JSON list of C-alpha atoms in Angstrom, two decimals:
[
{"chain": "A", "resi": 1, "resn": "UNK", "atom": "CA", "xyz": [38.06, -35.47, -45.29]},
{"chain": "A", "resi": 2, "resn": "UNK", "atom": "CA", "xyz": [36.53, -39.06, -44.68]},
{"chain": "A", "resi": 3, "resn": "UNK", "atom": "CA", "xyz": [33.07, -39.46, -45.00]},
{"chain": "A", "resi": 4, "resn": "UNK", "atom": "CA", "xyz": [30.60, -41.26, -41.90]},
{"chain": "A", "resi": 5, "resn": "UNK", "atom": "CA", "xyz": [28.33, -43.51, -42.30]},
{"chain": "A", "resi": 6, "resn": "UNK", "atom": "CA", "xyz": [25.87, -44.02, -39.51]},
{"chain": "A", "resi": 7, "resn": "UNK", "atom": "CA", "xyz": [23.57, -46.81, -38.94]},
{"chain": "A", "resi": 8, "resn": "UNK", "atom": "CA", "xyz": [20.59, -45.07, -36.91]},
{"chain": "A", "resi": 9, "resn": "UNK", "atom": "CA", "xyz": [17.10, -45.48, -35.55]},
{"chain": "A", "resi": 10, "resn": "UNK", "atom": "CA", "xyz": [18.27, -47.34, -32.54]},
{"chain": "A", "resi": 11, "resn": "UNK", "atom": "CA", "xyz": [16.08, -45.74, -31.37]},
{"chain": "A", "resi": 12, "resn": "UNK", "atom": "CA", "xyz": [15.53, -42.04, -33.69]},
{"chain": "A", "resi": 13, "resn": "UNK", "atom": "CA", "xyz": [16.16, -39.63, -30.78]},
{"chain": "A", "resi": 14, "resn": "UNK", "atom": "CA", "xyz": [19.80, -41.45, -30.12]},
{"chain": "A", "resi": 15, "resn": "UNK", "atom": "CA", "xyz": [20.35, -40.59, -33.87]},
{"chain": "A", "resi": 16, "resn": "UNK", "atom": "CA", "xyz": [19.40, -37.49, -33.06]},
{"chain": "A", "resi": 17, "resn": "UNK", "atom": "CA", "xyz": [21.52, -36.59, -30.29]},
{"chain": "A", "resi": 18, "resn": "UNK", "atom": "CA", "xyz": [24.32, -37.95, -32.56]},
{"chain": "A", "resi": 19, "resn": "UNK", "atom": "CA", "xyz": [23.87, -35.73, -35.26]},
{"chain": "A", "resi": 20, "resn": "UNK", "atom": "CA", "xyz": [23.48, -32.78, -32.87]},
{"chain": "A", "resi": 21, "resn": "UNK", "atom": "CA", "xyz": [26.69, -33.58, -31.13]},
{"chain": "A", "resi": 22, "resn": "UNK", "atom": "CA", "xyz": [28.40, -33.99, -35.06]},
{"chain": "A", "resi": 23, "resn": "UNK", "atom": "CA", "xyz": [27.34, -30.69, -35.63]},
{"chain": "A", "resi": 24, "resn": "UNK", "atom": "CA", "xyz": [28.91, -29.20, -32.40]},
{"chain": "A", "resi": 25, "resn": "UNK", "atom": "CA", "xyz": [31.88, -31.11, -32.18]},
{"chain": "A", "resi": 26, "resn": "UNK", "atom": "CA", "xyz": [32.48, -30.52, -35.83]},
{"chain": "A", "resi": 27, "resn": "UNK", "atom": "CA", "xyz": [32.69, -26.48, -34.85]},
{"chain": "A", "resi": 28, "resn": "UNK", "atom": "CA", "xyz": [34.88, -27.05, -31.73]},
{"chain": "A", "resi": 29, "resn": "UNK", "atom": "CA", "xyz": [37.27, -28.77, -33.65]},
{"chain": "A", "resi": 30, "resn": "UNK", "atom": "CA", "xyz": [36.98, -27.64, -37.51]},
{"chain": "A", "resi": 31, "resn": "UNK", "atom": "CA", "xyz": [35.45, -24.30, -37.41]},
{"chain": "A", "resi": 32, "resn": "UNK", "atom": "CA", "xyz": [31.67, -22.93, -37.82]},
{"chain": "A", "resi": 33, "resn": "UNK", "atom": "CA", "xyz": [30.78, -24.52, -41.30]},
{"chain": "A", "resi": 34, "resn": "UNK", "atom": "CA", "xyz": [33.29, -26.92, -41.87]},
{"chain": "A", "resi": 35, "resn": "UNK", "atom": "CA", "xyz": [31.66, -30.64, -40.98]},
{"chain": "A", "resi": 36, "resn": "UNK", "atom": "CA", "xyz": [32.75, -33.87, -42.61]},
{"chain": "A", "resi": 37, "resn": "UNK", "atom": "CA", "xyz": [30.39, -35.47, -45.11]},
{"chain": "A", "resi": 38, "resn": "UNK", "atom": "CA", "xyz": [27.77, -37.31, -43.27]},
{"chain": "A", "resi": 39, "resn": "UNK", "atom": "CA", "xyz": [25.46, -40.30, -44.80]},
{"chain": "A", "resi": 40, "resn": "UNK", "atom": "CA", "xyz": [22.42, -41.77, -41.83]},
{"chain": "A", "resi": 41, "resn": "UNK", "atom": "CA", "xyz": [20.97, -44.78, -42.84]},
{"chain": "A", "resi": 42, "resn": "UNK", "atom": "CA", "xyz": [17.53, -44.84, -40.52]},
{"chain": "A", "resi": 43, "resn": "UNK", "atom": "CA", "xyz": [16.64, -48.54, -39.69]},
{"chain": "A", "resi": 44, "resn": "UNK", "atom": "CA", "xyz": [12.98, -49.36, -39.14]},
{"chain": "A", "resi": 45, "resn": "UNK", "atom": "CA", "xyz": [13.38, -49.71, -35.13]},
{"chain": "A", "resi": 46, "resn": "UNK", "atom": "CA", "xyz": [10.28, -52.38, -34.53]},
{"chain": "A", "resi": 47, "resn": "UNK", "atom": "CA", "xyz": [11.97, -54.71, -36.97]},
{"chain": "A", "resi": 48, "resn": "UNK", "atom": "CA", "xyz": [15.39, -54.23, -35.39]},
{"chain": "A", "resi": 49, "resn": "UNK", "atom": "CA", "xyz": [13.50, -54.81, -31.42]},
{"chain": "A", "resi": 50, "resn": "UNK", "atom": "CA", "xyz": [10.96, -57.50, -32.14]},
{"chain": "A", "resi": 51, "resn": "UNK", "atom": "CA", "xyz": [12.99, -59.47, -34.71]},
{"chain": "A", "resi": 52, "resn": "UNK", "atom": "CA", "xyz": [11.50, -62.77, -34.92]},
{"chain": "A", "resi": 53, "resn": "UNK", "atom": "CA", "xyz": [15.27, -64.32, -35.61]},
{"chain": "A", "resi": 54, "resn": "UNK", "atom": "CA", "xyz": [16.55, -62.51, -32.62]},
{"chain": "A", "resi": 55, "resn": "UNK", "atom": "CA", "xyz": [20.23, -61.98, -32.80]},
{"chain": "A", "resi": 56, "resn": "UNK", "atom": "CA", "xyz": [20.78, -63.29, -36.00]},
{"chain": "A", "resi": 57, "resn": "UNK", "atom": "CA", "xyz": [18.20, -61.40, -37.82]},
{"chain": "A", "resi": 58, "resn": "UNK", "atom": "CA", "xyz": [19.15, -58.46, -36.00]},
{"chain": "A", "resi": 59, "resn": "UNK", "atom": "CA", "xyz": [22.58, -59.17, -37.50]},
{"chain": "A", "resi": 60, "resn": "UNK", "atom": "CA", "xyz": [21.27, -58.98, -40.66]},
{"chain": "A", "resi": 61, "resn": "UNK", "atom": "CA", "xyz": [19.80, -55.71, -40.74]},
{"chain": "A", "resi": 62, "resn": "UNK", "atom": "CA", "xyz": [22.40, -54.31, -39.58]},
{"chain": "A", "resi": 63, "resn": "UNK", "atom": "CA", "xyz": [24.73, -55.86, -42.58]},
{"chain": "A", "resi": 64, "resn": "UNK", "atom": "CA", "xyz": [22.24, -54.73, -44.93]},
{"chain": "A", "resi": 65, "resn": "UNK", "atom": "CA", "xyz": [22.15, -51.18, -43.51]},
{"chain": "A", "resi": 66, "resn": "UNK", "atom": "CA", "xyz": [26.22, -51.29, -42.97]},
{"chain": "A", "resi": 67, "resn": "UNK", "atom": "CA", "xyz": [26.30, -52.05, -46.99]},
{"chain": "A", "resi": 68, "resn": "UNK", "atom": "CA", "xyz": [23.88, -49.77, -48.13]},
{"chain": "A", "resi": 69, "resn": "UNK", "atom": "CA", "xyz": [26.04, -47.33, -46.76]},
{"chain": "A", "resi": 70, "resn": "UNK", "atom": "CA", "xyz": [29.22, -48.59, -48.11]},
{"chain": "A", "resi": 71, "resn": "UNK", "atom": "CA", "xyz": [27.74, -48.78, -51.76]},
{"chain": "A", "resi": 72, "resn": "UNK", "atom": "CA", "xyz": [26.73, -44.78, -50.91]},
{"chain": "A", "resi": 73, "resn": "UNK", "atom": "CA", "xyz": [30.32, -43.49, -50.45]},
{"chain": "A", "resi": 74, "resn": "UNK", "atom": "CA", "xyz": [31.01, -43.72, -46.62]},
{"chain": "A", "resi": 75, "resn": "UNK", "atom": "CA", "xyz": [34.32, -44.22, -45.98]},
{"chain": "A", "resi": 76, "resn": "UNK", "atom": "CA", "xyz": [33.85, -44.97, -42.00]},
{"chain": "A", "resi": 77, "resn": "UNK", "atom": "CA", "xyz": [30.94, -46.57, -40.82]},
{"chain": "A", "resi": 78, "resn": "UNK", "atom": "CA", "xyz": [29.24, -46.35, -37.03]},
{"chain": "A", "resi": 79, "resn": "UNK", "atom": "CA", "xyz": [25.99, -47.61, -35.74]},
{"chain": "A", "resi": 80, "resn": "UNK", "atom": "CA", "xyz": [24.75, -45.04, -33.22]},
{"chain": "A", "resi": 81, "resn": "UNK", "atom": "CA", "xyz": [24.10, -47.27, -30.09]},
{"chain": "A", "resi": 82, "resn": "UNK", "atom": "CA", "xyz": [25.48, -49.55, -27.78]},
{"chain": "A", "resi": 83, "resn": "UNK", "atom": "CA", "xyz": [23.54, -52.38, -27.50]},
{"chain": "A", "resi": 84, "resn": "UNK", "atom": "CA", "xyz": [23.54, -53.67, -31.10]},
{"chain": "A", "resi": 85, "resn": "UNK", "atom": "CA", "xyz": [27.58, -53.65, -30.87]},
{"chain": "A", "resi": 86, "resn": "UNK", "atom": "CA", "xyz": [27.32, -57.54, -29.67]},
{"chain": "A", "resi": 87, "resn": "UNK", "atom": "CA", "xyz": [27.15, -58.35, -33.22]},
{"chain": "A", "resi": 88, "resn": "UNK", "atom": "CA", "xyz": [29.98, -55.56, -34.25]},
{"chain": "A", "resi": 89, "resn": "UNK", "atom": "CA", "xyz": [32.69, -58.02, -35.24]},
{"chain": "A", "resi": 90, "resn": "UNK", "atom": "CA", "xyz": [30.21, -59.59, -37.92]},
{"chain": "A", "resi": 91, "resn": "UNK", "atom": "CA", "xyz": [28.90, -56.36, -39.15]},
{"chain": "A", "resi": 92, "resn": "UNK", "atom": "CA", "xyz": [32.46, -54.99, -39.39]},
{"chain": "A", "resi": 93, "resn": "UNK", "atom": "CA", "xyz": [33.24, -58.14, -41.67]},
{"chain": "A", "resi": 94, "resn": "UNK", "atom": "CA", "xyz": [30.42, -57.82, -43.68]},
{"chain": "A", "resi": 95, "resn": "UNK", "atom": "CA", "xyz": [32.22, -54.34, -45.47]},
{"chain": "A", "resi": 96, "resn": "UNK", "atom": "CA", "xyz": [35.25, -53.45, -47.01]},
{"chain": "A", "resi": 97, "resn": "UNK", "atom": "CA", "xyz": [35.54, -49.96, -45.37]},
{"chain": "A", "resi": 98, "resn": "UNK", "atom": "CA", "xyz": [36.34, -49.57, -41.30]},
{"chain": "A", "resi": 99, "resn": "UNK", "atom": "CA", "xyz": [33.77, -49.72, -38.36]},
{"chain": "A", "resi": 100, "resn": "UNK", "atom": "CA", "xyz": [34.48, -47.51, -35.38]},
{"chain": "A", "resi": 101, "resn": "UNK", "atom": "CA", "xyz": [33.46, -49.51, -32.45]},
{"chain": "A", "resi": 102, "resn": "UNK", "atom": "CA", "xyz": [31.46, -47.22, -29.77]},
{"chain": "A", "resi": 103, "resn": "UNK", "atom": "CA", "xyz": [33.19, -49.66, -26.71]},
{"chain": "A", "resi": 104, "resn": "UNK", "atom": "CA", "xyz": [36.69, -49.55, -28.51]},
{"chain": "A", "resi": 105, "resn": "UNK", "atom": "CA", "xyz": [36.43, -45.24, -27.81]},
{"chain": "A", "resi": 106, "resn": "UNK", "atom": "CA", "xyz": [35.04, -45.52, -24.70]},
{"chain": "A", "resi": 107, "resn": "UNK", "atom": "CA", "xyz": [37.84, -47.54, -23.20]},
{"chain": "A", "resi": 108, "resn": "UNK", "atom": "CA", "xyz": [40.68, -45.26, -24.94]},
{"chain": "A", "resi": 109, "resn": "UNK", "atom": "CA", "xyz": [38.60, -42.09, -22.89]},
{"chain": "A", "resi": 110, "resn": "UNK", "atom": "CA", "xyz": [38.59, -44.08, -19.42]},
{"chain": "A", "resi": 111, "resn": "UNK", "atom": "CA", "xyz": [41.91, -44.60, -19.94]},
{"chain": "A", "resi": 112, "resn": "UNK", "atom": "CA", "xyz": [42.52, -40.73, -20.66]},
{"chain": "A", "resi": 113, "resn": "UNK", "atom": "CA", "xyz": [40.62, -39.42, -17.53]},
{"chain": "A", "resi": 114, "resn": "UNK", "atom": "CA", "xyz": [42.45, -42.65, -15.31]},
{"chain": "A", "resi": 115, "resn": "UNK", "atom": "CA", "xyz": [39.20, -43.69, -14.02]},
{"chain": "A", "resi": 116, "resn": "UNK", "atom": "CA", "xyz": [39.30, -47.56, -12.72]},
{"chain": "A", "resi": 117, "resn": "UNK", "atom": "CA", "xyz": [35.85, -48.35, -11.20]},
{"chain": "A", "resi": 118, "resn": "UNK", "atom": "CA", "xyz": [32.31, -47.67, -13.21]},
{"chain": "A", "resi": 119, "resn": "UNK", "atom": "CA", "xyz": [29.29, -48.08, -12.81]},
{"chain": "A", "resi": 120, "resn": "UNK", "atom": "CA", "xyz": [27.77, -49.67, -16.47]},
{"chain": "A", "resi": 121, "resn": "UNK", "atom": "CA", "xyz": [24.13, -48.24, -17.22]},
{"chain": "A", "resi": 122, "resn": "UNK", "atom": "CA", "xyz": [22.21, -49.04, -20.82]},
{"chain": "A", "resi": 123, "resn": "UNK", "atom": "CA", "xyz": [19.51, -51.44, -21.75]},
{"chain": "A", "resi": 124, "resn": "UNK", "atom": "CA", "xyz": [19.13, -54.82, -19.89]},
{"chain": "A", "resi": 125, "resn": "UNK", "atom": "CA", "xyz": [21.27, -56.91, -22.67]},
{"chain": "A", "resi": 126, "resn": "UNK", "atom": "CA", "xyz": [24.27, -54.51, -21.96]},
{"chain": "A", "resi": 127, "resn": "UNK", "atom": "CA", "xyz": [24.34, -54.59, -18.94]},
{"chain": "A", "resi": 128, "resn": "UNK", "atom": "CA", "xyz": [23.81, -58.70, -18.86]},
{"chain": "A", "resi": 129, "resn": "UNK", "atom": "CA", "xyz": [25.71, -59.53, -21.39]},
{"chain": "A", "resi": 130, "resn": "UNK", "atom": "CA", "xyz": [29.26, -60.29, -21.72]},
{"chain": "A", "resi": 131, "resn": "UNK", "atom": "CA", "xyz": [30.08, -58.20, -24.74]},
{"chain": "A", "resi": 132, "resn": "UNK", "atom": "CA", "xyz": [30.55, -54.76, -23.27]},
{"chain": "A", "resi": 133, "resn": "UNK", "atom": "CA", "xyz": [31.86, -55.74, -19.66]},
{"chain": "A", "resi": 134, "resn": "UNK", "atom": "CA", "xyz": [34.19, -58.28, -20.84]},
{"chain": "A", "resi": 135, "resn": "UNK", "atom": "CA", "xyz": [35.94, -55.58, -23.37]},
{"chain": "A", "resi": 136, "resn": "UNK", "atom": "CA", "xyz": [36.44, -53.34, -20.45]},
{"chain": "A", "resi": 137, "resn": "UNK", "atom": "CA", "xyz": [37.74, -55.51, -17.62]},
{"chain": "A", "resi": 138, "resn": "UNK", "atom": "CA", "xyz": [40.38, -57.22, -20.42]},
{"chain": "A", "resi": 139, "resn": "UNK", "atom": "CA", "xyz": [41.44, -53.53, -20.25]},
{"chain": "A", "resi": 140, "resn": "UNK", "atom": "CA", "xyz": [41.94, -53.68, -17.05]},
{"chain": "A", "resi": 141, "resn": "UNK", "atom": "CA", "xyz": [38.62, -51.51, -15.51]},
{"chain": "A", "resi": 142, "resn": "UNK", "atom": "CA", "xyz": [36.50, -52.58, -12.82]},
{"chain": "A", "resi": 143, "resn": "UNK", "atom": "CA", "xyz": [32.98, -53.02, -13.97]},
{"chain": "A", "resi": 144, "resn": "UNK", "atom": "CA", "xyz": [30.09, -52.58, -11.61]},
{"chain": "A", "resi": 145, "resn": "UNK", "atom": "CA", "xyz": [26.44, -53.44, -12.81]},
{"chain": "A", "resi": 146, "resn": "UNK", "atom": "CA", "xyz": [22.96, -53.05, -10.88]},
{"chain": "A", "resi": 147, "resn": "UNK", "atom": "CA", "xyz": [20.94, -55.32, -9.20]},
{"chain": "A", "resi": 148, "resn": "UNK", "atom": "CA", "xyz": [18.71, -57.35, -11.36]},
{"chain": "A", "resi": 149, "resn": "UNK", "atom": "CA", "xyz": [15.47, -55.43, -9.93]},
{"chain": "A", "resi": 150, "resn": "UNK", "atom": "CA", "xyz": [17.47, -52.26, -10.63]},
{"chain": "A", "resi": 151, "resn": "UNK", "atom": "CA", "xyz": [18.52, -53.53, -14.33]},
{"chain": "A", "resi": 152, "resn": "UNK", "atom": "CA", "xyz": [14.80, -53.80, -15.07]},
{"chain": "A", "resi": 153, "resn": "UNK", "atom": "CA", "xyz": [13.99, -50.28, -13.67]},
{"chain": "A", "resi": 154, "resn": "UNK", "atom": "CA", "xyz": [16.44, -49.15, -15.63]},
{"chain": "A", "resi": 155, "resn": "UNK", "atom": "CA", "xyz": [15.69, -51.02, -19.38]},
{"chain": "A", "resi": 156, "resn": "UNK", "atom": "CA", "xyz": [11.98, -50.07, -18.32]},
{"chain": "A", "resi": 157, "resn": "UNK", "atom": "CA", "xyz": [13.28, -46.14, -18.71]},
{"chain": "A", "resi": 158, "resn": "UNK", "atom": "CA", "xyz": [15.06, -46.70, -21.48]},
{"chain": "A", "resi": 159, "resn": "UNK", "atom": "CA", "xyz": [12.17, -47.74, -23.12]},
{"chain": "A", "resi": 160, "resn": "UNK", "atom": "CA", "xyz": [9.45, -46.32, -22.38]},
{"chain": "A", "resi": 161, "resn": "UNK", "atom": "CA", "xyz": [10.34, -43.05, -20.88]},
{"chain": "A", "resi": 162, "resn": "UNK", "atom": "CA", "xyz": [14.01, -42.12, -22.62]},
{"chain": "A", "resi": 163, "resn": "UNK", "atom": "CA", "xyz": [13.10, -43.52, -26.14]},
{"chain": "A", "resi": 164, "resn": "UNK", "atom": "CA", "xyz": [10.42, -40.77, -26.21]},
{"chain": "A", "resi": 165, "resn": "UNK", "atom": "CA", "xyz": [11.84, -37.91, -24.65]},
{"chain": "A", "resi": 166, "resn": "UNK", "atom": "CA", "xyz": [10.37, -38.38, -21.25]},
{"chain": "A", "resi": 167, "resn": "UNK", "atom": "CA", "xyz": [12.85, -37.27, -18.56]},
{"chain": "A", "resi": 168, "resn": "UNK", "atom": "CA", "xyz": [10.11, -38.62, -15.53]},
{"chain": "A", "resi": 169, "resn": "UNK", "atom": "CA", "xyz": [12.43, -40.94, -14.20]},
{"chain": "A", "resi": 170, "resn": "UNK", "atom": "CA", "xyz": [15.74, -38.90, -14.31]},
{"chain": "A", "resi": 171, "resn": "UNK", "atom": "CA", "xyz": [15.91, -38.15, -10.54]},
{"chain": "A", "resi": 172, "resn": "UNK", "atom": "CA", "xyz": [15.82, -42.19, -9.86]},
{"chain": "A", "resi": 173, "resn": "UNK", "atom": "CA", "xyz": [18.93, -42.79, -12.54]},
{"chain": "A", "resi": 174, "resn": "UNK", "atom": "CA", "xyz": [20.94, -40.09, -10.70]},
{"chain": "A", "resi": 175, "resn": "UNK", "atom": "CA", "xyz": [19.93, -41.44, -7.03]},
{"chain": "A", "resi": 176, "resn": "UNK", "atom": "CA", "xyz": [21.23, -44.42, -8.72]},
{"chain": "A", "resi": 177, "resn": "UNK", "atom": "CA", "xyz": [24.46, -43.37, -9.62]},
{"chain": "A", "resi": 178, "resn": "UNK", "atom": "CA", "xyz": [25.05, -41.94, -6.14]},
{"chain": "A", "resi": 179, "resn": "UNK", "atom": "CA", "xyz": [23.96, -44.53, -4.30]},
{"chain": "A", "resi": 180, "resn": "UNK", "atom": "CA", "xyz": [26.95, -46.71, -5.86]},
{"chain": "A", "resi": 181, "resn": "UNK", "atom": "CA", "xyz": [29.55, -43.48, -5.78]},
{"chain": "A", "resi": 182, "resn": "UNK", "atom": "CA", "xyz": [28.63, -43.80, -1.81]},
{"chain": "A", "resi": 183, "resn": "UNK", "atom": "CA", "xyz": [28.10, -47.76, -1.26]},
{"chain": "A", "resi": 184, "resn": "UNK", "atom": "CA", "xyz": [30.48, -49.11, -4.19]},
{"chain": "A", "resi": 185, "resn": "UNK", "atom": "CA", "xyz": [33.18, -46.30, -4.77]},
{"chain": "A", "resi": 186, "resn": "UNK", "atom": "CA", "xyz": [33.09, -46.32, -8.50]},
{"chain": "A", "resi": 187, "resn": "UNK", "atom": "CA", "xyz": [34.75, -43.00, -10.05]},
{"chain": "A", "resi": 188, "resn": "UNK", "atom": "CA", "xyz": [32.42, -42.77, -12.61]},
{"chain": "A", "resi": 189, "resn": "UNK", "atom": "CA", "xyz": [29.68, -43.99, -14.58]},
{"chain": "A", "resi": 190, "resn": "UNK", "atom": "CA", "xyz": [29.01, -45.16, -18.18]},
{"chain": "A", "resi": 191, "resn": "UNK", "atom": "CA", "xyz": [26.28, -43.85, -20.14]},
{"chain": "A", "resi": 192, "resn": "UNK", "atom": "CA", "xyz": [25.77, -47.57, -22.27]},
{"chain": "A", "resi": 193, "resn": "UNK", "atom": "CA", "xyz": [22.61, -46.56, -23.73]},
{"chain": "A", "resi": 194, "resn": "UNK", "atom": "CA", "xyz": [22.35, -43.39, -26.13]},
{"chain": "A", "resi": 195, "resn": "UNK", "atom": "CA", "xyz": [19.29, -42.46, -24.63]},
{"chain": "A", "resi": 196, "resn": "UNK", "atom": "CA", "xyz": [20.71, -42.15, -21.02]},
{"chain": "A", "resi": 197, "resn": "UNK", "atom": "CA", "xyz": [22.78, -38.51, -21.99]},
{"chain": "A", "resi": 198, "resn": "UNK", "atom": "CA", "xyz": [19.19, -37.63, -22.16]},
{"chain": "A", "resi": 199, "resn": "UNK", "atom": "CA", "xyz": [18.66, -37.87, -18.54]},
{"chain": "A", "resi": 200, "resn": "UNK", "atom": "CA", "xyz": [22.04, -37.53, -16.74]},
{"chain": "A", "resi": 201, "resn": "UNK", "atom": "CA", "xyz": [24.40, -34.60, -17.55]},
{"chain": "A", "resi": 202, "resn": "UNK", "atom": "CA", "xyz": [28.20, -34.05, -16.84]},
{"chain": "A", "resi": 203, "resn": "UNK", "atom": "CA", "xyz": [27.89, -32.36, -13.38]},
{"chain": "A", "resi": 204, "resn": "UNK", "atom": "CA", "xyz": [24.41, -33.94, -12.36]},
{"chain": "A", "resi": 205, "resn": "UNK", "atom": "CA", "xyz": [26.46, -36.85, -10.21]},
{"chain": "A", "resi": 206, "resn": "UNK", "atom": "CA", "xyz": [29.30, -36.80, -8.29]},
{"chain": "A", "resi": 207, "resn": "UNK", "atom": "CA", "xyz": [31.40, -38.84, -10.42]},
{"chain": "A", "resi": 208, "resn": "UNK", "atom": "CA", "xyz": [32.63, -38.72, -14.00]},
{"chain": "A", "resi": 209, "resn": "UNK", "atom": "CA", "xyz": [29.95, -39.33, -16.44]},
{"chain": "A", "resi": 210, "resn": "UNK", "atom": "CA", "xyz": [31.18, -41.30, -19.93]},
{"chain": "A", "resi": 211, "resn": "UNK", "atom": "CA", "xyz": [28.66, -40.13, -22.45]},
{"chain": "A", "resi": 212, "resn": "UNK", "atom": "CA", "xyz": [29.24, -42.89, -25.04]},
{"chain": "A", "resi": 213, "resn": "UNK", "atom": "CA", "xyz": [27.18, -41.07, -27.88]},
{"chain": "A", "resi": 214, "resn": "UNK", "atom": "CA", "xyz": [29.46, -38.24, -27.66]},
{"chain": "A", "resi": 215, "resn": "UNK", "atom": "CA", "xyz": [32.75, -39.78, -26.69]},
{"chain": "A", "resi": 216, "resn": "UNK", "atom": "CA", "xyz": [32.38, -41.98, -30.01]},
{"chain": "A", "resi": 217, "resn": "UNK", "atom": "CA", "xyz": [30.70, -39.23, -32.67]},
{"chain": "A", "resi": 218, "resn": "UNK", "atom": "CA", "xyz": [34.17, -37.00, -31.45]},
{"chain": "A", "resi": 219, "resn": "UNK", "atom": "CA", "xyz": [36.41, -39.84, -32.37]},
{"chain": "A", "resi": 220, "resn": "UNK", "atom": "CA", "xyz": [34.55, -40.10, -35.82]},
{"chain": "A", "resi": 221, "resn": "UNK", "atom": "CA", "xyz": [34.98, -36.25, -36.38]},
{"chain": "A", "resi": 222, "resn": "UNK", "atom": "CA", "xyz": [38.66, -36.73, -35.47]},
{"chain": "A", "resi": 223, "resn": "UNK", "atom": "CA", "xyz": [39.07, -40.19, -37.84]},
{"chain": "A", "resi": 224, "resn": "UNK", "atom": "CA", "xyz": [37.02, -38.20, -40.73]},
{"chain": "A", "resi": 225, "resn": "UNK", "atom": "CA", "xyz": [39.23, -34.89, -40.59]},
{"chain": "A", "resi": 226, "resn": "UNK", "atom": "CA", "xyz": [42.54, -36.30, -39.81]},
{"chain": "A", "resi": 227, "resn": "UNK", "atom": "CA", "xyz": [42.55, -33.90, -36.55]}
]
């Protein structure tokens, strides 16, 4: 078996809920105690949020944190959020082993479960920027985003509630998601932030829910063990 990499601390309780979801998809798949080799490389989050050089710098740690990991063994490397994939393409460049983009598995499980319309849910920049939509509608999906008072609410959650384990705000983000299911018709809606799993729940909303986190750690399991 292949071992992961992960790039983590984006924020710790997304790497968390990674690593829980490796363990449990590793025994649905491989058996109770058989899990591929597993390397987490735990960025410092404050640089990676506040960084003075913005994208660029950003960038940077990343690259470090991607090589760091390559020099360690890891044979496939991930970073464990969504956000920081609108610098993938120069991360993945930066190393001589393969990248598993989080967008590139969401898009092959919408196409699975033949759902057309979403609703797209993460932090602000995801949601804004043209990174994450883009990739979708080129594969043919119909992308719905919030309003921009809603996008704030949202980013606001992510934050300062979800990055710490506060679920406060949890009834607004399913209200949320039902109030476009009724008003917009999406069929489902994409969990673009690792810490949103955290809050809404297959079965919570009345429309498919695309946990990214877990979508991608299962197609690392399945790229590590050859399954």
């Amino acid at each position: 078996m292949k071992r992961v990499g992960l790039i983590g601390g984006m924020t710790p309780e997304s790497t968390l809920y990674y690593y829980r979801n490796y363990i449990r998809m590793s025994r649905e798949l491989l058996g109770p105690f058989n899990f591929p080799e597993l390397i987490v490389y735990s960025i410092n989050f404050a640089e990676f949020k506040d960084n003075p050089r913005g994208w660029e710098g950003r960038a940077e740690l990343l690259i470090n944190a991607a090589r760091a990991l390559e020099r360690a063994g890891a044979e496939i490397i991930a970073m464990t959020a969504n956000t920081p994939h609108i610098v993938f393409p120069e991360v993945q460049k930066a190393v001589n082993v393969p990248m598993v983009s989080i967008i590139d598995a969401l898009i092959e499980e919408m196409k699975r479960r033949r759902v057309k319309k979403v609703l797209l849910l993460g932090t602000k920049t995801t949601m804004t920027a043209g990174f994450y939509k883009n990739a979708l509608r080129k594969a043919g999906f119909d992308v719905v985003t919030p309003t921009e008072e809603e996008m704030e609410e949202v980013n606001r959650v992510i934050f300062e509630e979800l990055s710490f384990e506060n679920l406060k705000s949890r009834p607004y983000l399913i209200e949320l998601v039902e109030r476009y299911a009724k008003e917009r018709g999406i069929g489902g809606v994409i969990l673009g932030c690792t810490e949103l799993p955290l809050a809404i729940k297959p079965g919570d909303v009345s429309v498919e829910v695309f946990d990214t986190a877990k979508i991608h750690m299962r197609r690392l399991i399945e790229l590590a063990s050859g399954f």
